Short mmCIF file of C-alpha atoms in Angstrom, two decimals:
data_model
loop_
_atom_site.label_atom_id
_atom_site.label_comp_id
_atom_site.label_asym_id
_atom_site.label_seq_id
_atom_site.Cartn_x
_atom_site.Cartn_y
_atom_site.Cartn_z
CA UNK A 1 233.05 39.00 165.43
CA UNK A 2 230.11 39.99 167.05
CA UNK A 3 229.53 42.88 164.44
CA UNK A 4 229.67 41.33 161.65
CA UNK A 5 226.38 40.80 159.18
CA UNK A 6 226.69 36.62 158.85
CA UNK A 7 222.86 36.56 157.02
CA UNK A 8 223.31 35.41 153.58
CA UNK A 9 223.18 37.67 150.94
CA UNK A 10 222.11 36.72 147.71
CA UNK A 11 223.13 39.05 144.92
CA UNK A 12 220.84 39.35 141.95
CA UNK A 13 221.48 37.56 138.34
CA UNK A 14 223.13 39.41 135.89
CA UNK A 15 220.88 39.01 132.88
CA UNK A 16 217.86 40.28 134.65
CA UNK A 17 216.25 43.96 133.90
CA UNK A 18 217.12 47.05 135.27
CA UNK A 19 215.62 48.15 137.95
CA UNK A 20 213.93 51.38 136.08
CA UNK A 21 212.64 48.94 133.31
CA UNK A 22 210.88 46.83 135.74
CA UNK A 23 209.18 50.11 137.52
CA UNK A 24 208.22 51.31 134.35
CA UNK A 25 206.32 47.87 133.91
CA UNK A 26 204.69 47.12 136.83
CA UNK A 27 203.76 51.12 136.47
CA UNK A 28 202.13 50.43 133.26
CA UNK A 29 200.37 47.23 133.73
CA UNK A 30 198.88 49.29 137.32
CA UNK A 31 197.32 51.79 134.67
CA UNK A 32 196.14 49.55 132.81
CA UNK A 33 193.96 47.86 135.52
CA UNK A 34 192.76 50.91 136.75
CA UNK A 35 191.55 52.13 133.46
CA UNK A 36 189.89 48.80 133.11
CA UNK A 37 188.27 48.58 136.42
CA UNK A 38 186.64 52.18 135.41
CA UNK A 39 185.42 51.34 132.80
CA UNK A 40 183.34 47.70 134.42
CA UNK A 41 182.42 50.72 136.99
CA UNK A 42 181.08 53.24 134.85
CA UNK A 43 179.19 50.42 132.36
CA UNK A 44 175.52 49.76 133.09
CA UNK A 45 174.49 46.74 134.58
CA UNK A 46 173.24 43.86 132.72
CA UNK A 47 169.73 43.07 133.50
CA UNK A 48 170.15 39.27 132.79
CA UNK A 49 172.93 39.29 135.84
CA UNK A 50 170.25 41.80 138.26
CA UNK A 51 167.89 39.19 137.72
CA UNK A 52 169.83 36.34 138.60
CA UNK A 53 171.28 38.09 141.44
CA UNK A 54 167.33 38.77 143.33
CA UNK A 55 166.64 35.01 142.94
CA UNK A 56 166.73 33.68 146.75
CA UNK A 57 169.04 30.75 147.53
CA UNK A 58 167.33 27.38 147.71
CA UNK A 59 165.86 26.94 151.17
CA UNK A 60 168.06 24.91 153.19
CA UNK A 61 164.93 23.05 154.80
CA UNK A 62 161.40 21.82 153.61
CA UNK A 63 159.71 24.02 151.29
CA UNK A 64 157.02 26.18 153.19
CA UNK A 65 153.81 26.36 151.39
CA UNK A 66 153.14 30.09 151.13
CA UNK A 67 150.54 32.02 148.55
CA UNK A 68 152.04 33.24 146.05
CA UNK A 69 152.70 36.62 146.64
CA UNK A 70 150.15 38.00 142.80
CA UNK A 71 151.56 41.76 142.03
CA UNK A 72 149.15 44.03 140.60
CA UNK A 73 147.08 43.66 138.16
CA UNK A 74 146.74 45.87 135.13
CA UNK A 75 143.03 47.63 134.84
CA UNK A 76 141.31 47.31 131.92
CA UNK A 77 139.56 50.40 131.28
CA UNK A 78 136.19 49.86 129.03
CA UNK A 79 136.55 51.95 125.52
CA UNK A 80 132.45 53.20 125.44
CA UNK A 81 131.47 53.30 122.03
CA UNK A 82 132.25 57.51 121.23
CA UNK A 83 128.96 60.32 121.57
CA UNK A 84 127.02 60.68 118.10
CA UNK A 85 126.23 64.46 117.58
CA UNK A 86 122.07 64.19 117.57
CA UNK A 87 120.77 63.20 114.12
CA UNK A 88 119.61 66.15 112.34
CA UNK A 89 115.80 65.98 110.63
CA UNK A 90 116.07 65.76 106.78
CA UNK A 91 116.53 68.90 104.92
CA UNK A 92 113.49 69.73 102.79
CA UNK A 93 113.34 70.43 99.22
CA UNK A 94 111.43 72.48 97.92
CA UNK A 95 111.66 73.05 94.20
CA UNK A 96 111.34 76.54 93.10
CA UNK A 97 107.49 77.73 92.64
CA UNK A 98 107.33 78.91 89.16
CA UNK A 99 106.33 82.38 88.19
CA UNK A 100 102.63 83.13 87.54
CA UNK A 101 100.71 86.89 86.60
CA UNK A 102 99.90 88.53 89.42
CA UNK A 103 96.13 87.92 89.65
CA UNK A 104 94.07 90.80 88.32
CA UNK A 105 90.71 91.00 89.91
CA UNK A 106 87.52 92.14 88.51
CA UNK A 107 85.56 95.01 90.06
CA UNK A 108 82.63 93.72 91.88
CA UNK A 109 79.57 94.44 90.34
CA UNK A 110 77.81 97.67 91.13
CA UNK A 111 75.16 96.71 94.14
CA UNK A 112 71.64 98.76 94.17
CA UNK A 113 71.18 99.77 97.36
CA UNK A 114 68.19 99.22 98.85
CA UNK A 115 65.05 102.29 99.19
CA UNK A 116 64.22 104.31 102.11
CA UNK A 117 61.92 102.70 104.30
CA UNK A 118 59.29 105.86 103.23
CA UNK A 119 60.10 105.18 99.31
CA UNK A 120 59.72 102.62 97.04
CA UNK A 121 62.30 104.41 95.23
CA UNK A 122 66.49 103.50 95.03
CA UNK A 123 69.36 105.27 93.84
CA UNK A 124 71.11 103.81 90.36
CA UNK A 125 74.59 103.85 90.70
CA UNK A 126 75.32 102.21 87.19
CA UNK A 127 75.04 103.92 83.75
CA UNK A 128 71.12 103.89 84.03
CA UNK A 129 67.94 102.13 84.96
CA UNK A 130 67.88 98.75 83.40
CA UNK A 131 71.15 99.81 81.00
CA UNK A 132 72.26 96.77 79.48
CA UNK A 133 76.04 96.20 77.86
CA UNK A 134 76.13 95.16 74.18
CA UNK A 135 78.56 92.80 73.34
CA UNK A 136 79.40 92.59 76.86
CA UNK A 137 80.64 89.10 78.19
CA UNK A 138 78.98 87.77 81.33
CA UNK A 139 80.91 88.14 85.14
CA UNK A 140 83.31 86.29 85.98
CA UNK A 141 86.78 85.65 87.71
CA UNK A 142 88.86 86.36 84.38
CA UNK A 143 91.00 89.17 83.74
CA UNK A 144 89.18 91.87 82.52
CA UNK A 145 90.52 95.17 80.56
CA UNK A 146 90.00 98.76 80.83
CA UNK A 147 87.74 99.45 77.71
CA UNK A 148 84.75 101.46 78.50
CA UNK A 149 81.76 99.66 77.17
CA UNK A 150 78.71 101.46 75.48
CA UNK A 151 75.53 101.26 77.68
CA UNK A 152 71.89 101.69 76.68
CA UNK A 153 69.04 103.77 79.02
CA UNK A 154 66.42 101.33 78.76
CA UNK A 155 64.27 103.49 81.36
CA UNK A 156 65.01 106.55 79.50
CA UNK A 157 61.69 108.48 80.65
CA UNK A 158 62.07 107.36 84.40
CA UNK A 159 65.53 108.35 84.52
CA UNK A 160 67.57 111.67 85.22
CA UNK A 161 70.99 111.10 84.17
CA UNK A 162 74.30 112.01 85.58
CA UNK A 163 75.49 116.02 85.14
CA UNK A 164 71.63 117.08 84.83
CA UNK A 165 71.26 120.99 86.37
CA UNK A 166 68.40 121.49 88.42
CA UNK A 167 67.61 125.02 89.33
CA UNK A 168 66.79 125.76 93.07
CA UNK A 169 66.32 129.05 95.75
CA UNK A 170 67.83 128.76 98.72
CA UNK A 171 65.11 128.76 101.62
CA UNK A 172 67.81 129.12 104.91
CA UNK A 173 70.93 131.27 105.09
CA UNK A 174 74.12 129.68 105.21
CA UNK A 175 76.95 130.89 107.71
CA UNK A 176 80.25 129.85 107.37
CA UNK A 177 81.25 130.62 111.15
CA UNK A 178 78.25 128.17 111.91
CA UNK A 179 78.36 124.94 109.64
CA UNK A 180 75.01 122.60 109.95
CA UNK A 181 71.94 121.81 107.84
CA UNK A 182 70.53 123.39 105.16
CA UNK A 183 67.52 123.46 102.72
CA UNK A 184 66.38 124.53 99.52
CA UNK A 185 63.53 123.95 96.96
CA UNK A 186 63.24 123.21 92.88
CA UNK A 187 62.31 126.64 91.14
CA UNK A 188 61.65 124.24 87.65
CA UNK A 189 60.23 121.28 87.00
CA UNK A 190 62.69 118.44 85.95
CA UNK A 191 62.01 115.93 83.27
CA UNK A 192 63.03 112.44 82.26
CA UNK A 193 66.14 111.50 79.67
CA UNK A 194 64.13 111.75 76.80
CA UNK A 195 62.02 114.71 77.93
CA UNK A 196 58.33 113.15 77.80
CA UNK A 197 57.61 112.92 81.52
CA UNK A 198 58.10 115.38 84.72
CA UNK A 199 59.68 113.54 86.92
CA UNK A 200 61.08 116.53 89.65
CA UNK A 201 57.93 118.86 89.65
CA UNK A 202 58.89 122.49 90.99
CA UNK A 203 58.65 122.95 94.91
CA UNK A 204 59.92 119.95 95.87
CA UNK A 205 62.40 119.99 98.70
CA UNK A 206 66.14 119.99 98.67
CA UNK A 207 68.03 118.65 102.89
CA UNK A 208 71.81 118.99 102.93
CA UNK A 209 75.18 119.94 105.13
CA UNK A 210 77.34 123.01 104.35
CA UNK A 211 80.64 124.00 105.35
CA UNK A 212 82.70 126.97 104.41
CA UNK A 213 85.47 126.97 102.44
CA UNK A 214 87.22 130.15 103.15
CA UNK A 215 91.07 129.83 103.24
CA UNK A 216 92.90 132.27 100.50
CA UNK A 217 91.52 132.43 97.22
CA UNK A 218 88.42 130.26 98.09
CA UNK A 219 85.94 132.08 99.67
CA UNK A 220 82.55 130.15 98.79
CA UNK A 221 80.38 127.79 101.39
CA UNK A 222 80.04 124.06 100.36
CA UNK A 223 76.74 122.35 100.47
CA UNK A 224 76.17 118.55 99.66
CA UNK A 225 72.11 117.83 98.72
CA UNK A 226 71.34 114.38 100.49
CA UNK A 227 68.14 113.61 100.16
CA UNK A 228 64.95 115.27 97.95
CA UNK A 229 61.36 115.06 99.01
CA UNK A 230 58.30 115.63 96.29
CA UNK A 231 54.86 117.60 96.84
CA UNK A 232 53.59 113.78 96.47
CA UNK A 233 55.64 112.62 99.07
CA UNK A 234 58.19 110.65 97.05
CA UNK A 235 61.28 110.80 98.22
CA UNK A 236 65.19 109.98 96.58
CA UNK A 237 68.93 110.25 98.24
CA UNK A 238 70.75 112.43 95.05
CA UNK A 239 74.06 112.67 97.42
CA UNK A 240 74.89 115.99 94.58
CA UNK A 241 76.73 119.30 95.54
CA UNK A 242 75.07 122.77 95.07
CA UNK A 243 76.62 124.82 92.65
CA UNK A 244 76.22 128.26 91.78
CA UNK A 245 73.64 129.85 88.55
CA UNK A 246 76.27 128.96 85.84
CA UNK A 247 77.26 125.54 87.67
CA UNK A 248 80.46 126.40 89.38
CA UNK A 249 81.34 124.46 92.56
CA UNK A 250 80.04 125.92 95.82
CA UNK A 251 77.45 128.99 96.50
CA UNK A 252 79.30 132.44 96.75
CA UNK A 253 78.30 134.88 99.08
CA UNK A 254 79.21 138.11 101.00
CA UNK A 255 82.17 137.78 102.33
CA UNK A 256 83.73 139.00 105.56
CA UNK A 257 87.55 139.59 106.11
CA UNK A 258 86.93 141.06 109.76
CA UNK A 259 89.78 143.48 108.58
CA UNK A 260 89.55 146.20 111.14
CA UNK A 261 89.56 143.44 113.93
CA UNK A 262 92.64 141.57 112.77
CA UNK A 263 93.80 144.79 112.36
CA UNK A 264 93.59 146.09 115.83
CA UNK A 265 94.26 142.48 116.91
CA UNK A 266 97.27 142.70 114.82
CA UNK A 267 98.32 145.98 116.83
CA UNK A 268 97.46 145.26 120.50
CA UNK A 269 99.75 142.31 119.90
CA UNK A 270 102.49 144.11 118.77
CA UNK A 271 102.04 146.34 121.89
CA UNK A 272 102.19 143.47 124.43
CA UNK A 273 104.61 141.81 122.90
CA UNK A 274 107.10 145.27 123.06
CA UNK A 275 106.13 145.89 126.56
CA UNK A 276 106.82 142.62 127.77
CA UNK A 277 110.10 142.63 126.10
CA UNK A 278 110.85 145.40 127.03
CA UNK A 279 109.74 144.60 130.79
CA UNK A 280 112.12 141.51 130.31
CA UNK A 281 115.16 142.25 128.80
CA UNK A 282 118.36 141.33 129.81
CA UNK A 283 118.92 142.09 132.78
CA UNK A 284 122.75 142.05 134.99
CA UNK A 285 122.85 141.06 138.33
CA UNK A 286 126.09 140.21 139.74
CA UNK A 287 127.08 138.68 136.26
CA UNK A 288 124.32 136.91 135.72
CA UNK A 289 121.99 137.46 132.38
CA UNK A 290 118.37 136.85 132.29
CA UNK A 291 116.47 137.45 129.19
CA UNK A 292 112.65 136.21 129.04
CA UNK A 293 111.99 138.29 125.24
CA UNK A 294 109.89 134.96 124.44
CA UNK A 295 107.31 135.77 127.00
CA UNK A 296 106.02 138.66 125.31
CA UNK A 297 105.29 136.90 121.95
CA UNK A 298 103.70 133.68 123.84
CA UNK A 299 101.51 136.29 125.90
CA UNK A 300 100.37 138.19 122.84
CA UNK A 301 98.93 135.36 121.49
CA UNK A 302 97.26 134.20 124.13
CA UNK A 303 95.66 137.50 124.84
CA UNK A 304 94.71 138.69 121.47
CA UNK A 305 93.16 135.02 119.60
CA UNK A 306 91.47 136.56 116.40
CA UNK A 307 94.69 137.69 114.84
CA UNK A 308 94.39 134.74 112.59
CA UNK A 309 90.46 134.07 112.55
CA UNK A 310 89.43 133.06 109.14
CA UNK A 311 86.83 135.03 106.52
CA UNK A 312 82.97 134.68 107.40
CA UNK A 313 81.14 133.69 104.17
CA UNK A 314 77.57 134.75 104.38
CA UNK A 315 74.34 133.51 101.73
CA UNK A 316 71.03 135.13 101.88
CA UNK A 317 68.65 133.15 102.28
CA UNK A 318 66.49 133.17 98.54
CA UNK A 319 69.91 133.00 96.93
CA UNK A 320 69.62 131.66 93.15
CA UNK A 321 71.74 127.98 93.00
CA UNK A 322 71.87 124.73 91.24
CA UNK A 323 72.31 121.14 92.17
CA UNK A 324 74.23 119.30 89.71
CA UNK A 325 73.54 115.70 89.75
CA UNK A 326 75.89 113.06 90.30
CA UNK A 327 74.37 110.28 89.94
CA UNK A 328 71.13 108.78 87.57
CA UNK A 329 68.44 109.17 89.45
CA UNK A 330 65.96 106.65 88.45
CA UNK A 331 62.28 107.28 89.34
CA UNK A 332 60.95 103.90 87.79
CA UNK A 333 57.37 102.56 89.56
CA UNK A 334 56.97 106.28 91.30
CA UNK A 335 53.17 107.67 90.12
CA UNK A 336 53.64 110.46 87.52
CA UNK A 337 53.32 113.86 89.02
CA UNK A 338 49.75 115.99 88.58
#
């Protein structure tokens, strides 16, 4: 007896479930809560709840009077009022200039210059002593036009006009290698415009400057007459050239090509200038070249200077020429000549 099982035993209904049906619930309901409980632990939190959650318990004693604890403060950051670029000075306008004639001047009036200190006399520069325009308008600023205007001589017995030959001997010899002064004097007496009056007696006196002239085809000397003195002592500045006989520009003379000197000028430079090349040619030393030929030419110059020296005019002294005036020459309030 003392083996025997006496607890109760209490055998199960009938009409209840199997026993795999009920695992198969309870298994299903478990995996159902799980996937539920995931999901509340994967959700975010409400805010509403967070906030109610920090709120502090009511204090179980008498309220402490504390500050309140102020959290910061936003900064208000002052908007300034933005840069203006710098104001810009008002732009100008001008409207266009409209287009005029370019303003066309008037010669100035032809000035008489006064007389030598020794002479009452001056030199006429117009169309003649006294001339006076007909029909002519009086100066002014206006435009005027080309057109050549008749004059009148009033003076016409006091005057020697423009282009008048005067016939003259040359009294010192001119040398073109030696440019300077020279002088002269009137072989004819010389009369007024109109012929009634002697107003250049023979023998009066003829000061000017030469120069020669003798590069290829021009082998004459140049001689400008500056001033003329009379027997009486009156004296004029004519400021004419000398011409020769027949009027042609310049007085001719002998002429000098110094031929035989540029000729053995000519030669002696040749020989320097093939002995120094010569002297100087290329030379080899060690393969190195020298060659000086320029020397030679440079020395030959140097050495020999009247290769290239120019033609010597020569005049005689009482050479036959002419001055041809070129200007009037007016001799008003001068004494007649005797």
């Amino acid at each position: 007896m003392s083996g025997r099982d006496i607890r109760p035993k209490v055998a199960p209904p009938r009409d209840m479930l199997p026993l795999p049906v009920m695992l198969g619930v309870a298994g299903a309901l478990g995996l159902g809560l799980f996937v539920w409980m995931e999901g509340q632990r994967k959700a975010p939190p409400d805010p509403q709840a967070q906030v109610m959650l920090s709120v502090p318990p009511p204090p179980l004693g008498l309220p402490v009077d504390r500050a309140p604890v102020v959290g910061p403060r936003p900064v208000v950051l002052r908007r300034t009022a933005p840069s203006l670029p710098p104001a810009l000075p008002p732009v100008a306008y001008f409207p266009p200039a409209a287009a005029f004639p370019a303003p066309v001047y008037a010669p100035p009036a032809p000035v008489r210059p006064l007389a030598n200190r020794d002479s009452a006399l001056v030199i006429d520069n117009t169309a003649g002593a006294g001339a006076a325009v007909q029909g002519a308008k009086p100066e002014s600023s206006a435009p005027v036009d080309d057109t050549a205007h008749a004059t009148m001589i009033r003076s016409r017995a006091s005057t020697i006009p423009q282009g008048t030959i005067m016939a003259a001997t040359l009294e010192t010899p001119l040398n073109s290698d030696r440019p300077g002064l020279a002088r002269a004097i009137i072989s004819a007496d010389v009369r007024g415009f109109d012929g009634t009056r002697v107003l250049i007696p023979r023998g009066s006196r003829l000061i000017g400057e030469f120069k020669a002239d003798s590069s290829a085809g021009k082998r004459r000397v140049m001689v400008v007459w500056n001033r003329l003195i009379r027997p009486d002592g009156v004296a004029i500045r004519i400021a004419s050239p000398a011409t020769d006989a027949m009027g042609g520009a310049g007085v001719a003379g002998r002429v000098d090509t110094h031929a035989i000197e540029r000729l053995g000028s000519a030669v002696l430079q040749s020989a320097l200038t093939l002995g120094v090349n010569v002297a100087t040619a290329e030379v080899s030393r060690g393969g190195t070249s020298v060659y000086l030929g320029g020397a030679g030419q440079s020395l030959g110059q140097q050495l020999v200077p009247s290769v290239n020296r120019p033609a010597t005019v020569k005049v005689s002294e009482g050479a036959v020429i002419a001055v041809l005036v070129a200007h009037d020459l007016d001799f008003a309030g001068t004494p007649g000549v005797r």
